[in-house]
Tab-separated table of C-alpha atoms and ligand atoms in Angstrom:
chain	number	residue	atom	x	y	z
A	12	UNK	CA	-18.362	-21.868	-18.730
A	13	UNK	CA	-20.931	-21.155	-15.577
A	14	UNK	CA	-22.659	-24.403	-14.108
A	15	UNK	CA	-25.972	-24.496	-15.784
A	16	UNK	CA	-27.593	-25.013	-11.986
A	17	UNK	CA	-25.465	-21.790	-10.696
A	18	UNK	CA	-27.328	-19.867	-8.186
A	19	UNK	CA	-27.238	-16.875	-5.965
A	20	UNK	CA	-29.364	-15.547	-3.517
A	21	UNK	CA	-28.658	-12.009	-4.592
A	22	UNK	CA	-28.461	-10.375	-7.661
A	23	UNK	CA	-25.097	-10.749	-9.600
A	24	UNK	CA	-23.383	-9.713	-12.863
A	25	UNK	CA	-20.111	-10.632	-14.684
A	26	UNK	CA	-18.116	-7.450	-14.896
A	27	UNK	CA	-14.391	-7.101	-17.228
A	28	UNK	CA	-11.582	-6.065	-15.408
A	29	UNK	CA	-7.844	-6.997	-16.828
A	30	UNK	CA	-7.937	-9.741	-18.656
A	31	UNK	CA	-10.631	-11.744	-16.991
A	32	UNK	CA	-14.534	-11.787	-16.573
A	33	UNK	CA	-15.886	-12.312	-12.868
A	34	UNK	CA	-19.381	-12.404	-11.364
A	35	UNK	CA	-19.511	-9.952	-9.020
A	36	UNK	CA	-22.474	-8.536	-6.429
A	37	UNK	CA	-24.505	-6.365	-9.174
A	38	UNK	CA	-23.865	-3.446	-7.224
A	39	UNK	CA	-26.833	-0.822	-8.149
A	40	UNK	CA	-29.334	-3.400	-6.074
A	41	UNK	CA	-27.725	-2.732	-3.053
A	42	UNK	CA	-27.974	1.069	-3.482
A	43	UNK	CA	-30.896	2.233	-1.923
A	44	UNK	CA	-30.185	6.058	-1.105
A	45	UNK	CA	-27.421	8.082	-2.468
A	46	UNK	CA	-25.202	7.872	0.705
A	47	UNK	CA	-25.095	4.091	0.708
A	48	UNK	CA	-21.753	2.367	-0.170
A	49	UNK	CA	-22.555	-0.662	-2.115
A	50	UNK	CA	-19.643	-2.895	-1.764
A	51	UNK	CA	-19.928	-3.127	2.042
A	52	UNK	CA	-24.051	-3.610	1.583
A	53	UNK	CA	-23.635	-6.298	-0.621
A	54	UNK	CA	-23.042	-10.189	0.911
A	55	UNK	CA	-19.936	-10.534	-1.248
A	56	UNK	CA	-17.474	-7.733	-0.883
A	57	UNK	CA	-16.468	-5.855	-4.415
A	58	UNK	CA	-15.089	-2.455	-4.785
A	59	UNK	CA	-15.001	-1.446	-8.611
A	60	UNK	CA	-12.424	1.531	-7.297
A	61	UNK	CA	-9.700	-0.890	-6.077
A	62	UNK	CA	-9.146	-2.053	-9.747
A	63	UNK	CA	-6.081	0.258	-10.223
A	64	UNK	CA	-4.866	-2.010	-6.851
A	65	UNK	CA	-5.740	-4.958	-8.215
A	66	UNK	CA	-3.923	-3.465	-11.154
A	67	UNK	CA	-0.614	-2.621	-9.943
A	68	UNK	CA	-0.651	-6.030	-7.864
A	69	UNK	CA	-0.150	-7.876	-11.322
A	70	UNK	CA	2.212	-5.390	-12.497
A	71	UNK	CA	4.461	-5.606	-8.988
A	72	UNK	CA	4.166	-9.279	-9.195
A	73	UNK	CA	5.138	-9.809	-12.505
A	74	UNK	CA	8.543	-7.538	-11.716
A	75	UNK	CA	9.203	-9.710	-8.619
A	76	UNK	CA	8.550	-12.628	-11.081
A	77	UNK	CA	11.157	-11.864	-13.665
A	78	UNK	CA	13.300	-10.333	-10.437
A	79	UNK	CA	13.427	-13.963	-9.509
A	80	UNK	CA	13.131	-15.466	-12.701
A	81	UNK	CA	11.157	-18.534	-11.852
A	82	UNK	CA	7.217	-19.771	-11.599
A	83	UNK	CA	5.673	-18.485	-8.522
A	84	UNK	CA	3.055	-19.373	-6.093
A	85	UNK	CA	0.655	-17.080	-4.877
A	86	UNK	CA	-1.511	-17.126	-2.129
A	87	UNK	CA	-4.470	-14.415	-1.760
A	88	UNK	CA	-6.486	-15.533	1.366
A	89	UNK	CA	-8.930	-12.686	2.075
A	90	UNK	CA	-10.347	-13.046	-1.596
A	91	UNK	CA	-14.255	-11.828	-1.413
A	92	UNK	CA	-15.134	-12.662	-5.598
A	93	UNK	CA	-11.703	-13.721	-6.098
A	94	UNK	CA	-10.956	-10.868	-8.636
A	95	UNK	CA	-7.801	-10.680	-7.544
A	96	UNK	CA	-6.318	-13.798	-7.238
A	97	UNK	CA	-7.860	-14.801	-10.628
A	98	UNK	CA	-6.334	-11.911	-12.317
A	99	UNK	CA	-2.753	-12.968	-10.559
A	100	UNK	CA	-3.237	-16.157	-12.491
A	101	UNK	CA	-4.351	-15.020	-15.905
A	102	UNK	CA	-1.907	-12.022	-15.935
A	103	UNK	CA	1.233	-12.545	-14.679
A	104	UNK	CA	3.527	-14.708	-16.444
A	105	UNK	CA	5.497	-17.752	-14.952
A	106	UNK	CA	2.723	-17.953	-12.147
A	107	UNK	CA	2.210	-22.045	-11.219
A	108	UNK	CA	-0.431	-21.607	-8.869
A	109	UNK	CA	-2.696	-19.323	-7.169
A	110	UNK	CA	-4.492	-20.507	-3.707
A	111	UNK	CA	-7.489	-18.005	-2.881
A	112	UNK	CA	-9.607	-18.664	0.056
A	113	UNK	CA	-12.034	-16.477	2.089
A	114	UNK	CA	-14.665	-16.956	5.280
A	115	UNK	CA	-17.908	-15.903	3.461
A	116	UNK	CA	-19.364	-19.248	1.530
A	117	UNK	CA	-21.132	-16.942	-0.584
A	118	UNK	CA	-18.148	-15.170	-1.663
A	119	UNK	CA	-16.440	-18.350	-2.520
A	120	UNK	CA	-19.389	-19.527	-4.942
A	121	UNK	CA	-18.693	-16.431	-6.851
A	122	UNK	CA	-14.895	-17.279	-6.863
A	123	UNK	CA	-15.361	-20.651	-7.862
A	124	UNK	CA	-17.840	-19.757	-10.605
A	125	UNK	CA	-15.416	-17.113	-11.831
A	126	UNK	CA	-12.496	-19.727	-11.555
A	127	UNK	CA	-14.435	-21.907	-14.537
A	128	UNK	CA	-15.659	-18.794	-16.197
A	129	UNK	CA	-12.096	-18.159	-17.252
A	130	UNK	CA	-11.062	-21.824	-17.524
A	131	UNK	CA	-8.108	-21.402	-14.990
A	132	UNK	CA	-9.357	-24.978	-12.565
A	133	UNK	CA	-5.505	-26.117	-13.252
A	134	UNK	CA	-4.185	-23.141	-11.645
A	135	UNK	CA	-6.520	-21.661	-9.140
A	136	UNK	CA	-7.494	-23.672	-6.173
A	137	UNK	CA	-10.379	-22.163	-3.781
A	138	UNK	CA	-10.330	-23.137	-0.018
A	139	UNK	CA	-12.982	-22.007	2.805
A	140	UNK	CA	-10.314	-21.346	5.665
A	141	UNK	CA	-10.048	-18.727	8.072
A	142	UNK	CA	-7.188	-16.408	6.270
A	143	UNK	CA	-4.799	-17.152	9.638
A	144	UNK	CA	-5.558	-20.865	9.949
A	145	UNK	CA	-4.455	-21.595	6.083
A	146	UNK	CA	-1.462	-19.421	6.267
A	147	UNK	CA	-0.203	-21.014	9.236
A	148	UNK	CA	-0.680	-24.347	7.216
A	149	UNK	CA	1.480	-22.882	5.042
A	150	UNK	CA	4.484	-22.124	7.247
A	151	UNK	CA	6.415	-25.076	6.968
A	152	UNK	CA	9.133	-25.297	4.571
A	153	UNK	CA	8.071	-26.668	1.017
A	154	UNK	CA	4.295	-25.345	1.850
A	155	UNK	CA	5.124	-21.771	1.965
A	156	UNK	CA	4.377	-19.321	-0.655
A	157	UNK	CA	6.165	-17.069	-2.735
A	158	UNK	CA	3.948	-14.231	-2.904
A	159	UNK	CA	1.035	-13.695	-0.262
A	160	UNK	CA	-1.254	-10.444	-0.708
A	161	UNK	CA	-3.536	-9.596	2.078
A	162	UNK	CA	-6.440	-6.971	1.171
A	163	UNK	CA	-8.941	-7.392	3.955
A	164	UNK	CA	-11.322	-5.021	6.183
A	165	UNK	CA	-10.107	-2.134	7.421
A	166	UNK	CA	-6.350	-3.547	9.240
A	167	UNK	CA	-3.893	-6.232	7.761
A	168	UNK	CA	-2.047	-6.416	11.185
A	169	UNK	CA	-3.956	-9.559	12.355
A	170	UNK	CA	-2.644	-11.459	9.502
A	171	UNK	CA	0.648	-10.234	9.107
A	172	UNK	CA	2.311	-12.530	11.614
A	173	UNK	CA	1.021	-15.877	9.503
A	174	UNK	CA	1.312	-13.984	5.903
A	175	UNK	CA	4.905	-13.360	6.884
A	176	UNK	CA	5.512	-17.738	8.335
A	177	UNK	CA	3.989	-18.432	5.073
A	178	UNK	CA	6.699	-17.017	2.959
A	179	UNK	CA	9.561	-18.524	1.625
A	180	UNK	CA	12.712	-17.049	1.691
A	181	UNK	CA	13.133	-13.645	0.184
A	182	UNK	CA	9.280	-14.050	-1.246
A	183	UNK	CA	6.983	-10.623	-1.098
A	184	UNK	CA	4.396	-9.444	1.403
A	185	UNK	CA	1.737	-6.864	0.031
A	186	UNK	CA	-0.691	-5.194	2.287
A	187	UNK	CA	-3.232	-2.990	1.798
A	188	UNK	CA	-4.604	-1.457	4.537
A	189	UNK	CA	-7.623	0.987	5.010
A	190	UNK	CA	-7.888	2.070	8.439
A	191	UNK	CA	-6.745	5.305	7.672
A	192	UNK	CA	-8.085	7.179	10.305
A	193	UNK	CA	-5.780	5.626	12.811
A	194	UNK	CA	-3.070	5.667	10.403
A	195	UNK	CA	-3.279	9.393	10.163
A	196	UNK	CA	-3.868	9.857	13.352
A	197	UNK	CA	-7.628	10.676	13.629
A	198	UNK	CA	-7.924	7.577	16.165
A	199	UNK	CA	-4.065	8.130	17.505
A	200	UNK	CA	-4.518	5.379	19.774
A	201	UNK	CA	-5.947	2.770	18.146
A	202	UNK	CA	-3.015	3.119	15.788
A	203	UNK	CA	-0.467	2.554	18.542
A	204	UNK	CA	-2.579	-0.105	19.707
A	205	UNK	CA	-2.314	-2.006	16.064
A	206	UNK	CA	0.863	-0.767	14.513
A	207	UNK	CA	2.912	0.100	17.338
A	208	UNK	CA	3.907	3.320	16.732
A	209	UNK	CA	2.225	6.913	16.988
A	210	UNK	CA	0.775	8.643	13.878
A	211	UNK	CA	0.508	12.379	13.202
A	212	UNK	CA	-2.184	15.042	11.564
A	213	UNK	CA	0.586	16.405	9.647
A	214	UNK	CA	0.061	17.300	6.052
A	215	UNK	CA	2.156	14.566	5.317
A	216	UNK	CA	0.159	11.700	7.526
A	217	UNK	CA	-0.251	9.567	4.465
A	218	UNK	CA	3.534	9.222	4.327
A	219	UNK	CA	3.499	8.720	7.627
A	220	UNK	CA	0.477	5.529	7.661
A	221	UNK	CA	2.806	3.901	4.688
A	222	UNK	CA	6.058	3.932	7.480
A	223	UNK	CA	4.051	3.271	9.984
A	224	UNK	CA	2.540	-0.074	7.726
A	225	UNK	CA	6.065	-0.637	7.056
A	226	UNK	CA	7.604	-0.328	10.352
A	227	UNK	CA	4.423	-2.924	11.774
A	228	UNK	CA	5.737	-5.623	9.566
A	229	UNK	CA	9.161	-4.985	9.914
A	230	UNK	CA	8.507	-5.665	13.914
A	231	UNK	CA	6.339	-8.511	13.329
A	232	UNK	CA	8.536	-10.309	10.782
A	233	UNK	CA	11.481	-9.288	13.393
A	234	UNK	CA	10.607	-11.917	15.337
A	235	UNK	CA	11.065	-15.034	13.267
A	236	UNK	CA	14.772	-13.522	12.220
A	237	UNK	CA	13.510	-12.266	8.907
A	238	UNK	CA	14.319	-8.707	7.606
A	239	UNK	CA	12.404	-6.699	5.064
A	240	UNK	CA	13.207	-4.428	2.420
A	241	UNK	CA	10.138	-2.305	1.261
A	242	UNK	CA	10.175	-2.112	-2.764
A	243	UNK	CA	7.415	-0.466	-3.485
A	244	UNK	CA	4.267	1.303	-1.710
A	245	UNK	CA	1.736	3.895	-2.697
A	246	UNK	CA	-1.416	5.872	-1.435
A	247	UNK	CA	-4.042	5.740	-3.364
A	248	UNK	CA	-8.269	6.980	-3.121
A	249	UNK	CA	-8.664	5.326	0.578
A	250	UNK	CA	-6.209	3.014	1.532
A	251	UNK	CA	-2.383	2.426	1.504
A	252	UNK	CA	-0.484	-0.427	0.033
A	253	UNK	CA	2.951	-1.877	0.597
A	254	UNK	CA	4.903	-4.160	-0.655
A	255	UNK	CA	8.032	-5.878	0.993
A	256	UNK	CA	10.497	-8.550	0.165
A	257	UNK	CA	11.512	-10.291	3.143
A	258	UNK	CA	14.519	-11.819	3.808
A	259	UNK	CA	15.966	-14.582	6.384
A	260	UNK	CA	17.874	-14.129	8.548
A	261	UNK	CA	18.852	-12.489	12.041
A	262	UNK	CA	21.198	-10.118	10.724
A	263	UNK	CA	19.045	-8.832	8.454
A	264	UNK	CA	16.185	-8.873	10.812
A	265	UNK	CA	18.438	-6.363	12.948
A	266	UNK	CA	19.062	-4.068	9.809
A	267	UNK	CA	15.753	-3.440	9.434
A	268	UNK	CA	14.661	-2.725	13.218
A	269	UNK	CA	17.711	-0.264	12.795
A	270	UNK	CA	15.735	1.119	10.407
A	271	UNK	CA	12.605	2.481	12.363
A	272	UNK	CA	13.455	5.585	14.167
A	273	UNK	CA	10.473	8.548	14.522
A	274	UNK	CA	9.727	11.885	12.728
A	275	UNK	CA	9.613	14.951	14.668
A	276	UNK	CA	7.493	17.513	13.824
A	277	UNK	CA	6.892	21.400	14.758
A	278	UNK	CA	3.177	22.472	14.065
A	279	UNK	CA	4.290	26.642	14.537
A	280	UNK	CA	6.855	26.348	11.643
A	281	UNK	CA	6.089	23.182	9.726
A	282	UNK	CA	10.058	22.356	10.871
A	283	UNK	CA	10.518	17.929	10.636
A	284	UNK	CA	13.530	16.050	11.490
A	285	UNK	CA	14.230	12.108	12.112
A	286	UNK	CA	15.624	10.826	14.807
A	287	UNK	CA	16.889	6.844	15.123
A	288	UNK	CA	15.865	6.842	18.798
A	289	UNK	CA	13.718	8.203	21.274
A	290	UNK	CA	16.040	10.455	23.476
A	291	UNK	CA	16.012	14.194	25.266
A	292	UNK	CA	15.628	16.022	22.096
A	293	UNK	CA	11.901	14.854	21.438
A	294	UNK	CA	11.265	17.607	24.486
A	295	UNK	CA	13.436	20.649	23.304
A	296	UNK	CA	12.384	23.141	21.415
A	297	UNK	CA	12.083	23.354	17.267
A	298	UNK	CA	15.325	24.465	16.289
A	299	UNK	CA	13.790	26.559	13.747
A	300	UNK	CA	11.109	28.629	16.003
A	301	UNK	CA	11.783	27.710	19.169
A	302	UNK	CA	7.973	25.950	19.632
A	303	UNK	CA	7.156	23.000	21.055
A	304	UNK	CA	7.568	19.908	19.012
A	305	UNK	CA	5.520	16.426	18.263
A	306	UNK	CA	6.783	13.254	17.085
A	307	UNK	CA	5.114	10.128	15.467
A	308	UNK	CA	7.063	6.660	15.243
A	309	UNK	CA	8.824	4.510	15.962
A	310	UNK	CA	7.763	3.908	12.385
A	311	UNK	CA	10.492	2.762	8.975
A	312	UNK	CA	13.223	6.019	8.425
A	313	UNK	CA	14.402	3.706	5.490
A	314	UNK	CA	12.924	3.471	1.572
A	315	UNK	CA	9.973	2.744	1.003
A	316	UNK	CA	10.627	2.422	-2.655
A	317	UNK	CA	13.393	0.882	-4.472
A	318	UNK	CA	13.931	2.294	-7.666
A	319	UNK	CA	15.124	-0.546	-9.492
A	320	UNK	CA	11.666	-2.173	-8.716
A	321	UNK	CA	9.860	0.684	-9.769
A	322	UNK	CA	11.251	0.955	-12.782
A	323	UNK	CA	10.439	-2.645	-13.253
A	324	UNK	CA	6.824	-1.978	-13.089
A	325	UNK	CA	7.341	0.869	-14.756
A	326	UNK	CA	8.355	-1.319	-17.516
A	327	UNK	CA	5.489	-3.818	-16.916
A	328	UNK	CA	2.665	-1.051	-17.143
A	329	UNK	CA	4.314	-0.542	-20.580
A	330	UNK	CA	3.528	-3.732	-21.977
A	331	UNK	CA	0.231	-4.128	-20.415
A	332	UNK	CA	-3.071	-2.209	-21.650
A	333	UNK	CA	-4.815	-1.345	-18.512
A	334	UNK	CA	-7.986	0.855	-18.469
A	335	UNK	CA	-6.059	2.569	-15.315
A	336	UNK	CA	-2.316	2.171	-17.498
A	337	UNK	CA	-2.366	6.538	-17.986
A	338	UNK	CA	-2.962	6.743	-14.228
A	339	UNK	CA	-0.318	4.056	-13.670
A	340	UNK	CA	1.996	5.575	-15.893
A	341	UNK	CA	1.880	8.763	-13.822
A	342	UNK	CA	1.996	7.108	-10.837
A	343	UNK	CA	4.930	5.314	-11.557
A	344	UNK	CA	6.784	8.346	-12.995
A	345	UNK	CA	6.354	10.039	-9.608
A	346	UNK	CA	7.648	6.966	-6.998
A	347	UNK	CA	10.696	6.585	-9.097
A	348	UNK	CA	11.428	10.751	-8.737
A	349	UNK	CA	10.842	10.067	-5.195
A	350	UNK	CA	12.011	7.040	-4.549
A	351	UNK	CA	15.704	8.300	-3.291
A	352	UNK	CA	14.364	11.407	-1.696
A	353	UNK	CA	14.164	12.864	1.843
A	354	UNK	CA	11.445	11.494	4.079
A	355	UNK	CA	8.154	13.687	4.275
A	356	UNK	CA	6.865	16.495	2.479
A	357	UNK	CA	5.936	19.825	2.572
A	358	UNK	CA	2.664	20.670	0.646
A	359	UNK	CA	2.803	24.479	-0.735
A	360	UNK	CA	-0.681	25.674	-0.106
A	361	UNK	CA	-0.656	24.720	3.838
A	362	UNK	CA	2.825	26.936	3.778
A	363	UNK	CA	1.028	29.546	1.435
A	364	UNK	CA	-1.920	29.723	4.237
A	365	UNK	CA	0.019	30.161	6.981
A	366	UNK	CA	1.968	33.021	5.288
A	367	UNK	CA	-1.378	34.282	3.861
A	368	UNK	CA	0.658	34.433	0.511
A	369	UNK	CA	-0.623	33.910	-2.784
A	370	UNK	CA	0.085	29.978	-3.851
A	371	UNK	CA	2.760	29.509	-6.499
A	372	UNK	CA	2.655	26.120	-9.275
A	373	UNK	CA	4.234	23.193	-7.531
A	374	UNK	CA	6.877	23.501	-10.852
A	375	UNK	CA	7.555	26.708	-10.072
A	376	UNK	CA	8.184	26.378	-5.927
A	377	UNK	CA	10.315	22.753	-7.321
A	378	UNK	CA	12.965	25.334	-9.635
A	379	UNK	CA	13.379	27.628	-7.146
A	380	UNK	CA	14.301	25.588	-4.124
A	381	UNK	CA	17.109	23.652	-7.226
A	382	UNK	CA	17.956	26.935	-8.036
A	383	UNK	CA	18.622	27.683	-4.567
A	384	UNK	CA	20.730	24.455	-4.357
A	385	UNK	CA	17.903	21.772	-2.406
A	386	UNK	CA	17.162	18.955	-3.898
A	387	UNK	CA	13.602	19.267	-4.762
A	388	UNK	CA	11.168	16.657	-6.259
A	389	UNK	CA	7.280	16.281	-6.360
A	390	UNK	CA	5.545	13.263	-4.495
A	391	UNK	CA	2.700	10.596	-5.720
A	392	UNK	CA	1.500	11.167	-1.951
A	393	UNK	CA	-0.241	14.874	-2.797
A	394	UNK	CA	-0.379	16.728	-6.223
A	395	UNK	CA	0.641	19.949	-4.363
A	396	UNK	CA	3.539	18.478	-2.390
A	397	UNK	CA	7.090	18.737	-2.522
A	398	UNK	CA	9.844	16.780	-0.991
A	399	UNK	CA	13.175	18.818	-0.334
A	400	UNK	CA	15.525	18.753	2.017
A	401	UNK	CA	15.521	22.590	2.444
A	402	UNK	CA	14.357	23.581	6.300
A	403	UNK	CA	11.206	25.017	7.096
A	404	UNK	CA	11.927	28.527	7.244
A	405	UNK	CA	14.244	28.215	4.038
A	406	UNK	CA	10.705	27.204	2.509
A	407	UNK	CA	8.554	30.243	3.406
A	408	UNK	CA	11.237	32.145	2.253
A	409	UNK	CA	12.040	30.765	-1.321
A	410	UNK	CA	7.644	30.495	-1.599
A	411	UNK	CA	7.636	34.258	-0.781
A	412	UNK	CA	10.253	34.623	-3.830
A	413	UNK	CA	8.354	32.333	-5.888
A	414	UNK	CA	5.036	34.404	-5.380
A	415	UNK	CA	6.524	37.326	-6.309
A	416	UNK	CA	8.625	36.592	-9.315
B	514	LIG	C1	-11.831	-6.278	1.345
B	514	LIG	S1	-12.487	-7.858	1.065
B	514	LIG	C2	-11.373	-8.562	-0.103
B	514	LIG	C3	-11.417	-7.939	-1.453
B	514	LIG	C4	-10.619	-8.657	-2.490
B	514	LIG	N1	-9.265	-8.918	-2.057
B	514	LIG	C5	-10.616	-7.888	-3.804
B	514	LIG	O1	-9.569	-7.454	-4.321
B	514	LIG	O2	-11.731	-7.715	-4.357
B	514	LIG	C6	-12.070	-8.741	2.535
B	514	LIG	C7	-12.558	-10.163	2.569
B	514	LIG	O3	-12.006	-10.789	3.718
B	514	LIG	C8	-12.924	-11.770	4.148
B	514	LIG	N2	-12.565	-12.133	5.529
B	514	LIG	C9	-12.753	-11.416	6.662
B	514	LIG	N3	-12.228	-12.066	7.718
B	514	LIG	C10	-11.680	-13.214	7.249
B	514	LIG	C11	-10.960	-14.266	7.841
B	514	LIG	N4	-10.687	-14.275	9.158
B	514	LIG	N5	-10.523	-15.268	7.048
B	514	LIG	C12	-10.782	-15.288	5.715
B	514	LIG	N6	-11.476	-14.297	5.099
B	514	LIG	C13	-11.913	-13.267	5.852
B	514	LIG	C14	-14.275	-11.150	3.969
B	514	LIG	O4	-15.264	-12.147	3.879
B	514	LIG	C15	-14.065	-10.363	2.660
B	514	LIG	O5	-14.519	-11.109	1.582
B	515	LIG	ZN1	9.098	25.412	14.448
């Protein structure tokens, strides 16, 4: 039930997503010309178009949930309506409790409304804390958290030091972040400002911003002696998400440092390579064409999917019916091809331009290279991509065959 005396200042409505019903900023108000984007005019932050994150957060959560068999606690401290965190609570199973908290008052009247709305007082608290000062009252042992999902402005990196103190051993991290145009390299510097490593225009840069994510919090949780193991991650519409279990301890922390190495790249050719360290080679010449090459990193070489997990959610999205579950479904069905694949990807049509061919079906460009021996699968990252581990020039070849047969 809403308080009889419940009040806004701005117009509101109560919107279905999941299971739940939330009042949310009635968006259309704050649409004055075409090219406005409502959620960021409104005082209380909601994006209709992150549902299908919001969705796959309960479906990734309930897998680490029966992965670890046990209730959980969840923390979501940058909540805005507090769609989120109330979902976590009325859709997962075995979840005990759910803290959400946010900056913006008004946002928090919303969440508290919504709270009542769908009767969940026992389970949901709602706090008005900076997101950093209540995680880092949550870093001592018995306060921490076992799951803590940050989905703020723009960068997670400012939080990820506390999100990662608040956790308790072997708990999950999820991140979304939407500062793509550093991630991708747009604003290269600002990216090695945040995350530490150097991004790349490649047709593959999406890839990239997920290892670069992934490498930032493996750094950051580096320094407390925890490790993490990345279990799932995605690209989706604006922003990137990952999720990562982390683990204690200073072995494991050093397992996954040795996992960050850098991509090297050749722009002539569309040649890429790893390499664990930075070292002479990142100055030769592509083995392929002989032009100069470009690098991006240090950013994570290792998964950034596990496929047991996957297929966990996989599982989940089964059982659930979400207005996004087709779109899931599909999603899902793609990670778990790629999920033991080579890092990067080519994508056909940038190939296809530079050889001024004709462009051939992804399907038939994937038979061909398995024909030809490569292990060939398609990626969630970009309907036209392809992730092989056949070379560059093996590639423009086997698309020129593919054209013409
Ligand atoms: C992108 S919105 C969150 C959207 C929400 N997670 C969802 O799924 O609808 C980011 C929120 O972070 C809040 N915020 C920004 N800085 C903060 C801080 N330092 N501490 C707590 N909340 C903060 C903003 O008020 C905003 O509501
Ligand atoms: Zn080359």
């Amino acid at each position: 039930m809403v308080d009889a005396d419940f009040k806004t200042d701005f117009p509101t409505e109560t919107v279905q997503e999941g299971k739940v019903k939330a009042i949310v900023p009635k968006l259309q108000a704050f649409k004055k010309q075409p090219s406005d984007y409502a959620p960021s005019k409104a005082p209380v932050f909601y994006n209709p178009v992150m549902e299908l994150n919001r969705d796959l957060a309960v479906l990734a959560f309930q897998a680490y949930q029966r992965m670890v068999n046990r209730d959980i606690s969840i923390c979501e401290p940058l909540t805005s309506s507090g769609i989120r965190g109330i979902r976590l609570a009325a859709e997962i199973h075995g979840v005990k409790n759910v803290l959400i908290s946010d900056i913006n008052e008004r946002a928090l009247k919303l969440a508290k409304q919504s709270v009542q709305l769908n009767g969940l007082q026992e389970r949901v608290a709602v706090k008005h804390k900076d997101a950093n000062c209540l995680l880092s009252c949550h870093g001592a042992p018995r306060k921490r958290f076992d799951v803590v999902d940050i989905d703020p402005f723009g960068s997670p990196v400012p939080y990820l030091d506390s999100a990662i103190r608040a956790l308790r051993n072997k708990g999950l991290l999820a991140v979304t972040a939407t500062d793509l145009a550093p991630l991708c390299g747009v604003h290269a510097k600002a990216c090695v400002r945040k995350y530490g490593g150097k991004p790349l225009r490649t047709e593959y840069c999406h890839e990239l911003a997920v290892r670069l994510l992934a490498g930032c919090v493996a750094t950051v949780a580096a320094k407390h002696d925890i490790g993490v193991r990345v279990v799932f991650s995605h690209s989706s519409d604006h922003y990137i998400r990952v999720y990562a279990q982390i683990g204690y301890g200073a072995k494991k922390a050093d397992a996954s440092v040795k996992s960050l190495g850098y991509v090297l790249h050749c722009f002539n050719c569309l040649h890429r390579e790893t390499a664990n360290t930075f070292s002479a080679r990142f100055f030769e010449k592509c083995p392929e064409c002989g032009s100069k090459m470009e690098w991006a990193g240090p950013l994570r070489l290792g998964k950034i999917f596990d496929t047991q997990f996957c297929k966990l959610m996989a599982q989940e999205n089964r059982r659930t019916a979400f207005r996004n579950s087709g779109k899931i479904a599909k999603l899902a069905a793609l990670v778990e091809e790629e999920a033991e694949a080579p890092a990067t990807y080519y994508v056909i049509d940038k190939i296809s331009n530079k050889l001024s061919s004709p462009v051939p079906s992804v399907a038939a460009m994937l038979k061909i290279l398995q024909d030809n021996g490569f292990e060939a699968v398609p990626t969630h990252f970009n309907s036209r991509g392809v992730r092989t581990n056949a070379p560059a020039l093996a590639m423009q070849k086997l698309l020129k065959v593919a054209v013409s047969s």
